[in-house]
mmCIF file of C-alpha atoms and ligand atoms in Angstrom:
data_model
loop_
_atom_site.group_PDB
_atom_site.id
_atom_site.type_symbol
_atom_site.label_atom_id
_atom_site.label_comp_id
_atom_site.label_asym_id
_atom_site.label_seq_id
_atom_site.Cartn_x
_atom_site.Cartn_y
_atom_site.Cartn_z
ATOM 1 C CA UNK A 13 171.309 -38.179 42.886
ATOM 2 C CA UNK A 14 174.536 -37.425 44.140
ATOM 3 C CA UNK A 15 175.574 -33.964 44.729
ATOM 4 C CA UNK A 16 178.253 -32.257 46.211
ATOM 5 C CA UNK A 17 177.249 -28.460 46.770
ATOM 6 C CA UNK A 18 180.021 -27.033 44.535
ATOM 7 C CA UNK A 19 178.381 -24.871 41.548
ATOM 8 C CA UNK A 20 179.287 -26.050 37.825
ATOM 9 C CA UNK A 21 176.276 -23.714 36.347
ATOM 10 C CA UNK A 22 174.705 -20.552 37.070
ATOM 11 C CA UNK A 23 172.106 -19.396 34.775
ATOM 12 C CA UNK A 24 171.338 -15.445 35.359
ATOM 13 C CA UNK A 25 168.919 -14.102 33.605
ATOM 14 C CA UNK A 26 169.092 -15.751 30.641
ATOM 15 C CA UNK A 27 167.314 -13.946 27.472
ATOM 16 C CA UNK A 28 167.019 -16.116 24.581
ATOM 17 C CA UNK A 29 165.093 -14.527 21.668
ATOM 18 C CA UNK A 30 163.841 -15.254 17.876
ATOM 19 C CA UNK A 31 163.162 -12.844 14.894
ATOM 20 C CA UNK A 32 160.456 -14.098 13.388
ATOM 21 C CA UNK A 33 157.712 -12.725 10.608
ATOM 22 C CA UNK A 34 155.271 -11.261 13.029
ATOM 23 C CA UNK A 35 158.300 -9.513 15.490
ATOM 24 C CA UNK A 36 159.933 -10.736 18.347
ATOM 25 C CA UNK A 37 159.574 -13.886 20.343
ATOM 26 C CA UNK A 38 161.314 -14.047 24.042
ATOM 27 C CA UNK A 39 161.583 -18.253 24.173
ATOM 28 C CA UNK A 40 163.703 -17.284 27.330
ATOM 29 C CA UNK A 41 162.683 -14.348 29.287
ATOM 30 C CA UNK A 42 164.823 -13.649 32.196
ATOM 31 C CA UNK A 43 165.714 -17.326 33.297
ATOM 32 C CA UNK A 44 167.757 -17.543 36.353
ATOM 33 C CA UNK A 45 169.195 -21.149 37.981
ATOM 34 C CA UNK A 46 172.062 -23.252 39.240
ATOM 35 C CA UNK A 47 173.017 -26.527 39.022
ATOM 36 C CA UNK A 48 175.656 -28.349 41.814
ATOM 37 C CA UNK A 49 178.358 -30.884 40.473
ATOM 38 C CA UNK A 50 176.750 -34.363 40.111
ATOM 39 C CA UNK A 51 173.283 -33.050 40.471
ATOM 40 C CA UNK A 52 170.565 -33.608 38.815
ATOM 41 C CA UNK A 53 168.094 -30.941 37.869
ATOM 42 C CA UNK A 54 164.374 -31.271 35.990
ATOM 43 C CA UNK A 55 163.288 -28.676 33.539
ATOM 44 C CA UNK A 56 159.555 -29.248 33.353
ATOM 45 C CA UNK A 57 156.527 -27.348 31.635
ATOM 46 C CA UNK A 58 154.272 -28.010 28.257
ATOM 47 C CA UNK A 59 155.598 -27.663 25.007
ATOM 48 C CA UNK A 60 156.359 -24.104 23.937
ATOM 49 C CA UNK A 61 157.723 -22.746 27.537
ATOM 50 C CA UNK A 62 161.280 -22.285 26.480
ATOM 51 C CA UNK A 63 162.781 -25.489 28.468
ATOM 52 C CA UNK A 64 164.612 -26.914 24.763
ATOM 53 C CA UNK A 65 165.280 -23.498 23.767
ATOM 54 C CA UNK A 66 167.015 -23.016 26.950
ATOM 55 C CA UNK A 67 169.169 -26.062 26.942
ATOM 56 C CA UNK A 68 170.085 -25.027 23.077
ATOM 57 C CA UNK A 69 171.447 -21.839 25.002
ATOM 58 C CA UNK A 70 173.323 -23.521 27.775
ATOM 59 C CA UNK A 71 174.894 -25.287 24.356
ATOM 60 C CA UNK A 72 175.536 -22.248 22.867
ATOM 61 C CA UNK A 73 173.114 -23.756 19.709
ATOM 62 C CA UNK A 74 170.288 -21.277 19.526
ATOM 63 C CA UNK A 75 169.204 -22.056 16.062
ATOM 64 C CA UNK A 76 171.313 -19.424 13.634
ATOM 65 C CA UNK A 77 170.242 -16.674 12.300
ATOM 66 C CA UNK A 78 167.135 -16.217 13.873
ATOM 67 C CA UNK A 79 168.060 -16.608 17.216
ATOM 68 C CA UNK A 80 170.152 -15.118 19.569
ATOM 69 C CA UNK A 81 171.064 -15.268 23.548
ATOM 70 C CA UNK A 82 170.483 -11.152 24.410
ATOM 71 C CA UNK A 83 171.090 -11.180 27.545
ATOM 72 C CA UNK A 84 171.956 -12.786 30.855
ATOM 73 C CA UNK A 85 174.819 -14.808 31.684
ATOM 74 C CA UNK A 86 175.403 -18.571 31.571
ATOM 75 C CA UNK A 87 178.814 -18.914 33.720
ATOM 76 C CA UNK A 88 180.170 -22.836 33.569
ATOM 77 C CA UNK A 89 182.542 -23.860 36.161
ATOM 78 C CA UNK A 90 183.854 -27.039 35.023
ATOM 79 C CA UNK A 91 187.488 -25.799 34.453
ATOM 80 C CA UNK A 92 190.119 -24.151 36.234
ATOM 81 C CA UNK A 93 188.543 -20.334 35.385
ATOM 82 C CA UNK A 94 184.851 -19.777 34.919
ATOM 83 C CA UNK A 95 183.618 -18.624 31.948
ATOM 84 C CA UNK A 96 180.435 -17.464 30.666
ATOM 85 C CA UNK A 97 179.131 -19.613 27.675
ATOM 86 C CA UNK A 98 176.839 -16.950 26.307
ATOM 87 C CA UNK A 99 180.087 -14.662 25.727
ATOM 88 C CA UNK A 100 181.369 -17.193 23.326
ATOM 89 C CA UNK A 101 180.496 -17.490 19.459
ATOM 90 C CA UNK A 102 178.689 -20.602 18.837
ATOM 91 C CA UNK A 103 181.352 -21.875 16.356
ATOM 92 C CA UNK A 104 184.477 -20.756 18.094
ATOM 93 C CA UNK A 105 186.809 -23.151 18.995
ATOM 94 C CA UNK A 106 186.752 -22.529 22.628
ATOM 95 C CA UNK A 107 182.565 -23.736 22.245
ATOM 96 C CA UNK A 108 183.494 -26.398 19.978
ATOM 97 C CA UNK A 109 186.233 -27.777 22.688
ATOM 98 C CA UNK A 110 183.417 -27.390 25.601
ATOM 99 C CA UNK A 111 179.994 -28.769 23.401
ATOM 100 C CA UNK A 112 180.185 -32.714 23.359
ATOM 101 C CA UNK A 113 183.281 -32.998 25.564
ATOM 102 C CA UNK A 114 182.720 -31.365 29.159
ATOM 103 C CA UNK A 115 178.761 -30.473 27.887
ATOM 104 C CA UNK A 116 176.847 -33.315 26.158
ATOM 105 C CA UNK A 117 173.058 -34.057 25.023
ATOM 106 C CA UNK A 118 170.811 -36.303 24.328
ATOM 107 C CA UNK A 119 167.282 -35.362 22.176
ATOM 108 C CA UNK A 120 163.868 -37.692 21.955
ATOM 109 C CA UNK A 121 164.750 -39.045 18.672
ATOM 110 C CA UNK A 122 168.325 -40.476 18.492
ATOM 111 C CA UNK A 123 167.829 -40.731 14.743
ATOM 112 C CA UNK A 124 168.180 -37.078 14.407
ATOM 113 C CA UNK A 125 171.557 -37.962 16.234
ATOM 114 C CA UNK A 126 172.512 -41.183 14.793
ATOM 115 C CA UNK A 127 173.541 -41.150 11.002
ATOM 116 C CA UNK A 128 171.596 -44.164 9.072
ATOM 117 C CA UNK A 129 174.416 -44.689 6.600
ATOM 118 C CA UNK A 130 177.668 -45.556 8.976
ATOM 119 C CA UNK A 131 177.793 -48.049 11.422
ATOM 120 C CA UNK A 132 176.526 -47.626 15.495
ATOM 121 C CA UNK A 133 180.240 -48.451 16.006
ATOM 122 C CA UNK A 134 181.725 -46.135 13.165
ATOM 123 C CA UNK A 135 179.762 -42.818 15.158
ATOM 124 C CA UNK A 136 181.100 -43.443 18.218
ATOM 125 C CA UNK A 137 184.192 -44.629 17.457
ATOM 126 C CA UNK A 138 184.040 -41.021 15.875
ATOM 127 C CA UNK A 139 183.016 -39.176 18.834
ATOM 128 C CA UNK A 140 185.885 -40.941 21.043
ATOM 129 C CA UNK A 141 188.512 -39.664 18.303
ATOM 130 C CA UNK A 142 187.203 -35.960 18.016
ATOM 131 C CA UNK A 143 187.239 -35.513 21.709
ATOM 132 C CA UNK A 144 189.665 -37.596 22.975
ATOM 133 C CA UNK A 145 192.650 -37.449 20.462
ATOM 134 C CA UNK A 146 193.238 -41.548 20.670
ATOM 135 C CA UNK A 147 193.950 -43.466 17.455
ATOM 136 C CA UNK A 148 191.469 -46.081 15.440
ATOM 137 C CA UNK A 149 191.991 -49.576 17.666
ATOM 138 C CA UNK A 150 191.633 -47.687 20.921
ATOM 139 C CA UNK A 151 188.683 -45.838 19.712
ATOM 140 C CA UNK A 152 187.353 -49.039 18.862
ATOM 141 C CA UNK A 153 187.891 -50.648 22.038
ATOM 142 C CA UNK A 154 186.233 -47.599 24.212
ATOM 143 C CA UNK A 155 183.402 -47.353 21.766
ATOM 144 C CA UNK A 156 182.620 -51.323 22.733
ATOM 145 C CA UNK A 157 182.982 -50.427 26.469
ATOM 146 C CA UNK A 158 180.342 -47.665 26.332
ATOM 147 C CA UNK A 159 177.818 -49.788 24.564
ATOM 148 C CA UNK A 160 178.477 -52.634 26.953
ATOM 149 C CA UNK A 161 178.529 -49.978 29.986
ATOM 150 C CA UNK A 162 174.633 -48.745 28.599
ATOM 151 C CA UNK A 163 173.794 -52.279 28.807
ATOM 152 C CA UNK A 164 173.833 -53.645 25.384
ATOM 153 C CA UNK A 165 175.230 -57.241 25.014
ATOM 154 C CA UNK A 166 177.422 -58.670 22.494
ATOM 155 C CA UNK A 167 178.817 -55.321 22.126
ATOM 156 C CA UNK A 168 181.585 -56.556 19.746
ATOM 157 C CA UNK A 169 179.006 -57.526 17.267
ATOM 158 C CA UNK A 170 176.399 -54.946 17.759
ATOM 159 C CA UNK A 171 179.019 -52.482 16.910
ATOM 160 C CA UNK A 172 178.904 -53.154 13.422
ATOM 161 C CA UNK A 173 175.660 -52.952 13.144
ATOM 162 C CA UNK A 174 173.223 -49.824 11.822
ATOM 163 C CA UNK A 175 170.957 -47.828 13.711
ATOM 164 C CA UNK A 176 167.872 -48.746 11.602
ATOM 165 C CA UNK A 177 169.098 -52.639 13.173
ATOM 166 C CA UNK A 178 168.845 -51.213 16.898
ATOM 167 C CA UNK A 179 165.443 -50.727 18.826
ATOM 168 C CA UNK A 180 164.233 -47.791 19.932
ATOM 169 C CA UNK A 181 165.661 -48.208 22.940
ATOM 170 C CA UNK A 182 168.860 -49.579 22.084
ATOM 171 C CA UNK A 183 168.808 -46.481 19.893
ATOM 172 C CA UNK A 184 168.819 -44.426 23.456
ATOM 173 C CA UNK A 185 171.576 -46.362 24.776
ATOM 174 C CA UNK A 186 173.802 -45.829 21.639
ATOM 175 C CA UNK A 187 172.728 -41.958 22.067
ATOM 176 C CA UNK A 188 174.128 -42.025 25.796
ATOM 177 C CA UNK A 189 177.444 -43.725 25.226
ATOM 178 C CA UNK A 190 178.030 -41.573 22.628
ATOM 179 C CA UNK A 191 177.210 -38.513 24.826
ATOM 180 C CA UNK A 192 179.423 -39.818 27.747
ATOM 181 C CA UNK A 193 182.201 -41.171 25.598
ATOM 182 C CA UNK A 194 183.824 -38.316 26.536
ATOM 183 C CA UNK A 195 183.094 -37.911 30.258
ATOM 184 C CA UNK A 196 181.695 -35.002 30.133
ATOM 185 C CA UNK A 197 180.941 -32.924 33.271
ATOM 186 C CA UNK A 198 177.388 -31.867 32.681
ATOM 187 C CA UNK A 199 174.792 -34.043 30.241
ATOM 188 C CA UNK A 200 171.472 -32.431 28.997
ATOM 189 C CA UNK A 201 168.742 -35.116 27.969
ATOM 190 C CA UNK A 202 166.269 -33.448 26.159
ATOM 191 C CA UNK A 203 162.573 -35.937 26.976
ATOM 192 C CA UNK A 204 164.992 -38.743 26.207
ATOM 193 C CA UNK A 205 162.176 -41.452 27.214
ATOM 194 C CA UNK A 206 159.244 -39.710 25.447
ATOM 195 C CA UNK A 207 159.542 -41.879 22.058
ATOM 196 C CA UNK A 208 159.710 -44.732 24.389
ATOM 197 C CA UNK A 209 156.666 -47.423 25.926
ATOM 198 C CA UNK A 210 156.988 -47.314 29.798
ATOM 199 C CA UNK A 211 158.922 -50.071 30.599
ATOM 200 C CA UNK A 212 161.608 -49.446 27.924
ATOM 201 C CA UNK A 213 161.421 -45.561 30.122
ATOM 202 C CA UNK A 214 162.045 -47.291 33.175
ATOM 203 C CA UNK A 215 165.241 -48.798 32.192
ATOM 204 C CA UNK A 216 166.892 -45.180 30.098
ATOM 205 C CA UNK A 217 166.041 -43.639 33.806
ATOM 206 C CA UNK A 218 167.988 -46.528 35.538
ATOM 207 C CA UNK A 219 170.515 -46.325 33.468
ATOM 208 C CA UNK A 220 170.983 -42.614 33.401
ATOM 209 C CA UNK A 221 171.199 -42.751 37.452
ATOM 210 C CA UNK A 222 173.647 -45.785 37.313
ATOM 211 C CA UNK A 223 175.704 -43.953 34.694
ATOM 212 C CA UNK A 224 175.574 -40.720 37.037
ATOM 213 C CA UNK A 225 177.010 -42.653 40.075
ATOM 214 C CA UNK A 226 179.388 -44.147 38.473
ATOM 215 C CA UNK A 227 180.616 -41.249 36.542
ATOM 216 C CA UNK A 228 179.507 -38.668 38.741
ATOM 217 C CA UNK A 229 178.387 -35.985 36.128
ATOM 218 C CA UNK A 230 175.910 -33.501 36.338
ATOM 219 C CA UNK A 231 172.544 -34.065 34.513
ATOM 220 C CA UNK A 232 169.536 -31.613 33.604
ATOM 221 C CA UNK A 233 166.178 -33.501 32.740
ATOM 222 C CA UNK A 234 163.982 -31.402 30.614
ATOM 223 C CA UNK A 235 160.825 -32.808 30.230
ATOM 224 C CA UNK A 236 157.211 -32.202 30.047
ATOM 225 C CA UNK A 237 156.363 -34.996 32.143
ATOM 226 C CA UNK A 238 156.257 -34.392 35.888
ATOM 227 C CA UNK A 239 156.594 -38.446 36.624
ATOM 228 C CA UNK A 240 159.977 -38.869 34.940
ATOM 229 C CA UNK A 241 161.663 -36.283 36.892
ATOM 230 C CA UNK A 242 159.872 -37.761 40.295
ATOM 231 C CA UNK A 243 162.406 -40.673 40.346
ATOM 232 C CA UNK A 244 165.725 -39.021 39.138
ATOM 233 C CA UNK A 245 165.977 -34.837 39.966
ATOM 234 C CA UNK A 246 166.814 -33.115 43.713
ATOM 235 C CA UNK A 247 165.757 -29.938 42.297
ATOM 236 C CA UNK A 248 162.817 -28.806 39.872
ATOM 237 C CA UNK A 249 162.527 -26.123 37.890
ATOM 238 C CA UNK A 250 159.232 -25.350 36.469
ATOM 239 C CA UNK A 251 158.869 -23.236 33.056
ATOM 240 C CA UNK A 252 155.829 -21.429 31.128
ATOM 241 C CA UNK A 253 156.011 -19.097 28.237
ATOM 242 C CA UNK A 254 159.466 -18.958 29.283
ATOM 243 C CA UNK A 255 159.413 -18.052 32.085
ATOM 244 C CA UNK A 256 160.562 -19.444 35.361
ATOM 245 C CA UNK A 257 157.290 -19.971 37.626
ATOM 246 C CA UNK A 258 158.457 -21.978 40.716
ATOM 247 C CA UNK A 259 161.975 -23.357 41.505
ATOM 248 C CA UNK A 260 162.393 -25.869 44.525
ATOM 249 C CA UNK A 261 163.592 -29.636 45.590
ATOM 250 C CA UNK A 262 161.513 -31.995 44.216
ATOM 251 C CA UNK A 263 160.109 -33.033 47.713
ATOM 252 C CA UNK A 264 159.070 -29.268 47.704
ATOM 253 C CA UNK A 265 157.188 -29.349 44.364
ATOM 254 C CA UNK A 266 155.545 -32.450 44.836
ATOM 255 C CA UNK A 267 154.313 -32.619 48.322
ATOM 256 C CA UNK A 268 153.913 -28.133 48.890
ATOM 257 C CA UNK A 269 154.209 -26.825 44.982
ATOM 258 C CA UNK A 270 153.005 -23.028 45.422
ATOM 259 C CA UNK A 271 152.220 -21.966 41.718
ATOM 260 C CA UNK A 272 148.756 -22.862 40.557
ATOM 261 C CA UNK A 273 150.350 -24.207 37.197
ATOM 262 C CA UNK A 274 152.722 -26.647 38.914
ATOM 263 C CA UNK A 275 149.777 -27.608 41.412
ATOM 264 C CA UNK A 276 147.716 -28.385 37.496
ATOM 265 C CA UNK A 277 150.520 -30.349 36.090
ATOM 266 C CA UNK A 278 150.728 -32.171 39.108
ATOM 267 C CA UNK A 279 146.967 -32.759 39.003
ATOM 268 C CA UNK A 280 146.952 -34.149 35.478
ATOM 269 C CA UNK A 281 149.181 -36.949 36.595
ATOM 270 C CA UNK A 282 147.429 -40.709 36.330
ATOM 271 C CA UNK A 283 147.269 -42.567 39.891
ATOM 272 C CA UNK A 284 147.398 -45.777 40.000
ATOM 273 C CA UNK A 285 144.047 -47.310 41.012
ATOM 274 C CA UNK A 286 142.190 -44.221 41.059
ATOM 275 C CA UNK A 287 139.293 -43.902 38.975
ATOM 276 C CA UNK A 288 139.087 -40.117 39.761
ATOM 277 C CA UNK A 289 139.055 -37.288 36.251
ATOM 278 C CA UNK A 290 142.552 -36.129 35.337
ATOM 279 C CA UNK A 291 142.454 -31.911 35.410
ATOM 280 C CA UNK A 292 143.516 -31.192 32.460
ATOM 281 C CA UNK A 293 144.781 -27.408 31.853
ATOM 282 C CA UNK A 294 142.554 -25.407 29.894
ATOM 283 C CA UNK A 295 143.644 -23.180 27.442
ATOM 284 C CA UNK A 296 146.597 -23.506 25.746
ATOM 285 C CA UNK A 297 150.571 -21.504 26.061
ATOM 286 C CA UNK A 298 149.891 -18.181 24.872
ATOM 287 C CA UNK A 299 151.590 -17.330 21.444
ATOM 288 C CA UNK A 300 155.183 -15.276 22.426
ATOM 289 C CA UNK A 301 155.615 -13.467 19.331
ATOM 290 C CA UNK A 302 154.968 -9.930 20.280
ATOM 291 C CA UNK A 303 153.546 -10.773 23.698
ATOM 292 C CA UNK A 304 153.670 -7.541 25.749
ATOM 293 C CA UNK A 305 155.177 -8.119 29.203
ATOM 294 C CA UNK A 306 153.411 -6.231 32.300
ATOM 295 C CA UNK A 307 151.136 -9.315 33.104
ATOM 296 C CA UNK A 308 151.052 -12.717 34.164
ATOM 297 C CA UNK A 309 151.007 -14.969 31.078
ATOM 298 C CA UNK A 310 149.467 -17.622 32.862
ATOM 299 C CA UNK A 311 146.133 -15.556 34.173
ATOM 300 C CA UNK A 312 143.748 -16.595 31.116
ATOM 301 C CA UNK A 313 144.009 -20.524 32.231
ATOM 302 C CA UNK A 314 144.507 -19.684 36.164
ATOM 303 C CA UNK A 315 141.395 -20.363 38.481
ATOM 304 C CA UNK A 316 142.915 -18.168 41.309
ATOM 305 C CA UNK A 317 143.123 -15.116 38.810
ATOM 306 C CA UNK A 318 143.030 -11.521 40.499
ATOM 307 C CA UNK A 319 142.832 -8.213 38.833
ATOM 308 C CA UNK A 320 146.803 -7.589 39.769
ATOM 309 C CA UNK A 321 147.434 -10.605 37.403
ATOM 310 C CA UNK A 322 146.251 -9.018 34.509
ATOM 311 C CA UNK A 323 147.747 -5.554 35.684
ATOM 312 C CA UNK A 324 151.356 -6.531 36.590
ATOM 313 C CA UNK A 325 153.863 -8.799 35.868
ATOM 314 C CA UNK A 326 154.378 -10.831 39.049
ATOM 315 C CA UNK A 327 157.791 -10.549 40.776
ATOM 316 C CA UNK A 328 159.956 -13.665 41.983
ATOM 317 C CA UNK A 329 159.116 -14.365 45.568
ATOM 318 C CA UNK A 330 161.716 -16.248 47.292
ATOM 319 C CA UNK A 331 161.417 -18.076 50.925
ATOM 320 C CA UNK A 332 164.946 -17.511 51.056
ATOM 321 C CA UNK A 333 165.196 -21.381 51.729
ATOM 322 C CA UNK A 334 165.398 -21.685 48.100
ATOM 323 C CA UNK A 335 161.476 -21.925 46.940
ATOM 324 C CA UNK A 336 161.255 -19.439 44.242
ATOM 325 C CA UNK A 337 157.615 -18.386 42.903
ATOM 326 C CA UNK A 338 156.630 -16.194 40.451
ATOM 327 C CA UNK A 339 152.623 -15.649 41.740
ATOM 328 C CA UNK A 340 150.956 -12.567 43.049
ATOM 329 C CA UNK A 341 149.191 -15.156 45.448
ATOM 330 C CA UNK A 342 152.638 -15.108 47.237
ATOM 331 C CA UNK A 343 152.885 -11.239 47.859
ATOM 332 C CA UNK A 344 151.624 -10.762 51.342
ATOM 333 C CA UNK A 345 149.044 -8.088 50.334
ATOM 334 C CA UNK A 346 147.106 -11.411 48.664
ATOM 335 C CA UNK A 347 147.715 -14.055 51.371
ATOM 336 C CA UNK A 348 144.201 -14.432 52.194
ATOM 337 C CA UNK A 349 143.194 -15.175 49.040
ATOM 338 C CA UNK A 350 146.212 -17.805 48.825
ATOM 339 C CA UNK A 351 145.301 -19.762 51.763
ATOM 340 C CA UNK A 352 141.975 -20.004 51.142
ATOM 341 C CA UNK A 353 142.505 -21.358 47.685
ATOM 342 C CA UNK A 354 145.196 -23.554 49.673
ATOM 343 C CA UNK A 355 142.956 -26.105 51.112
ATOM 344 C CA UNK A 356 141.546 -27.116 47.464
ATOM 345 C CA UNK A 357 145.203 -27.709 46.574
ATOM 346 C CA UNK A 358 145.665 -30.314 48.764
ATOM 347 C CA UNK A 359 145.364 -32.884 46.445
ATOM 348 C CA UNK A 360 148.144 -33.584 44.524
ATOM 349 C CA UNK A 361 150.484 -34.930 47.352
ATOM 350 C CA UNK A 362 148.548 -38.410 46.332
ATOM 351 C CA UNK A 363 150.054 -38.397 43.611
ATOM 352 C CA UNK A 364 153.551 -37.334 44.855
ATOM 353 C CA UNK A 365 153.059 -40.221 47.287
ATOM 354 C CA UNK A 366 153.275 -42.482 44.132
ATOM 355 C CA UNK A 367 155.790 -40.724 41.942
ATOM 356 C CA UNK A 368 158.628 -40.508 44.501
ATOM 357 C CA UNK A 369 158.076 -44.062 46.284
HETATM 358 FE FE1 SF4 B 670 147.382 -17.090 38.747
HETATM 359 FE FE2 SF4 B 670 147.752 -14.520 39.331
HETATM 360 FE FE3 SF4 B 670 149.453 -16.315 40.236
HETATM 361 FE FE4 SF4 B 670 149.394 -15.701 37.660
HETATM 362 S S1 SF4 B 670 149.974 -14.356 39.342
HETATM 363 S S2 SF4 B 670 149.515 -17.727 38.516
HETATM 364 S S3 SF4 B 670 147.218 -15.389 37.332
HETATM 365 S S4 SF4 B 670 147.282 -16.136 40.765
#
């Protein structure tokens, strides 16, 4: 959780849209952030609220042709000048040079990653070569560091082994060396424990932290589940129908979150020893293709609902401490009806209490 203040990202108003049969979809609708050197920052929110597509952006891999960063800036600092990723074609060379070697990520499945045919050790022996310009024996001998630095043993002989021969969670480890094998600056993990059982979850996150000290890279958690971040992120960012609802420290989201969707996903979080009913949301992420803009997309499933909220898009309202919200609750004109509504969101600090011990 180390983090020393000095910006390597800075997300402003990032646009990331789709052509698709019915129209247009906006995956990424004006999606502003930051992220410090050696920080670590969790993308949360339900499937379908634009966090993948917008670490495919921050890659500069928006699936082609359909997709397409329009707007908004994604400026990286990692090198001497700072330069804005979304400038750059996503094949050029100065994206290939940046994309596994300074920026690296990790998805849910490493099989999508991992090629079944060569050997663990043949991949990342691979990845060291492309990125790092050493020859075959040297390659060799960093690719058996890595997978004894994620904590596999016998690396020698597990290196010549095939990915169908790991676990699934050797399978993650493989997937990190290979992403750090080049010690990058910045690594995205797309819900790199989902596939896994809790305990196996556990040790990815320990690792990842370990790895983080002791490398001292940047890392953004996107995830849909608010009790992986708890352990791991200093800051949260919280997306829906891509959007950017609330931004804040993780202290702030879990003990004082201010939008009623982070105060649900909070709510639908198991305690241990409680017997009391998960909330689950109702309703579902409203389809984005066409969606007209001039409301807030989150009023159908919200129980603190007001006319406004089906009226007007709700602005960005910042406590200039860093707490972003994007709620009409947080305009002054609708305080009352926020603090009333406060008391009944009292709640989810219990499980906070749990999450971040
Ligand atoms: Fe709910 Fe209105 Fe806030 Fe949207 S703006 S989250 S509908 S209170």
């Amino acid at each position: 959780m180390a983090t020393n203040n000095e910006l390597l990202l800075d997300v402003q108003n990032l646009e990331t849209q789709f052509r698709t049969e019915e129209g247009i979809l906006r995956a990424v609708d004006r999606v502003s952030f930051h992220l410090n050197k050696g920080e670590t920052l969790g993308i949360v929110g339900e499937s379908g609220c634009g966090k993948s597509i917008t670490a495919k952006s921050l890659m500069n891999l928006v699936p082609q042709p359909r997709g397409k960063i329009v707007g908004g800036k994604i400026m990286y600092y990692g090198r001497n000048e700072p330069m804005d990723i979304s400038s750059y074609h996503h094949n050029s060379s100065e994206m290939r040079a940046i994309r596994g070697n300074e920026i690296s990520m990790i998805f849910q499945e490493p099989m999508t990653s991992l090629n079944p045919v060569f050997t663990v050790g043949n991949q990342l022996m691979e990845a060291v070569m492309l990125h790092q310009k050493v020859g075959k024996r040297e390659a060799r001998q960093r690719a058996v560091e890595m997978l004894a630095k994620v904590g596999i043993s016998t690396p020698e002989k597990r290196i010549e082994r095939f990915p169908h021969e790991f676990s699934g969670g050797m399978r993650q480890r493989a997937m990190i060396a290979m992403a750090l094998s080049c010690n990058p600056h910045l690594l995205i993990a797309d819900e790199p424990t989902t596939a896994l059982d809790v305990t196996v979850e556990a040790q990815i996150l320990n690792l990842m932290q370990d790895l983080q000290d002791d490398m001292g890279m940047a890392i953004i958690m996107i995830t849909h589940d608010l009790g992986v971040i708890a352990g791991i992120a200093t800051r949260v960012v919280v997306m829906y129908a891509g959007w950017v609802v609330e931004m804040a420290t993780t202290e702030e989201i879990f003990y004082s979150p201010k939008h009623p969707y982070t105060k649900a996903l909070l709510q639908s979080i198991p305690k241990i020893g409680s017997r009391q009913r998960l909330l689950s949301i109702p309703g579902t992420v409203p389809d984005l293709n066409n969606l007209e803009r001039g409301w807030c997309y989150f009023a159908p499933r919200c129980s603190q609902a007001m006319d406004v909220c089906r009226q007007q898009e709700p602005p960005l309202f910042d406590d200039d401490g860093g707490h972003v919200v994007k709620c009409w609750l947080w305009d002054k004109e609708y305080a009352d009806q926020r603090n009333d509504d406060e008391q009944q969101a009292a709640e989810p600090s219990t499980a906070a209490d749990e999450l971040t011990k």
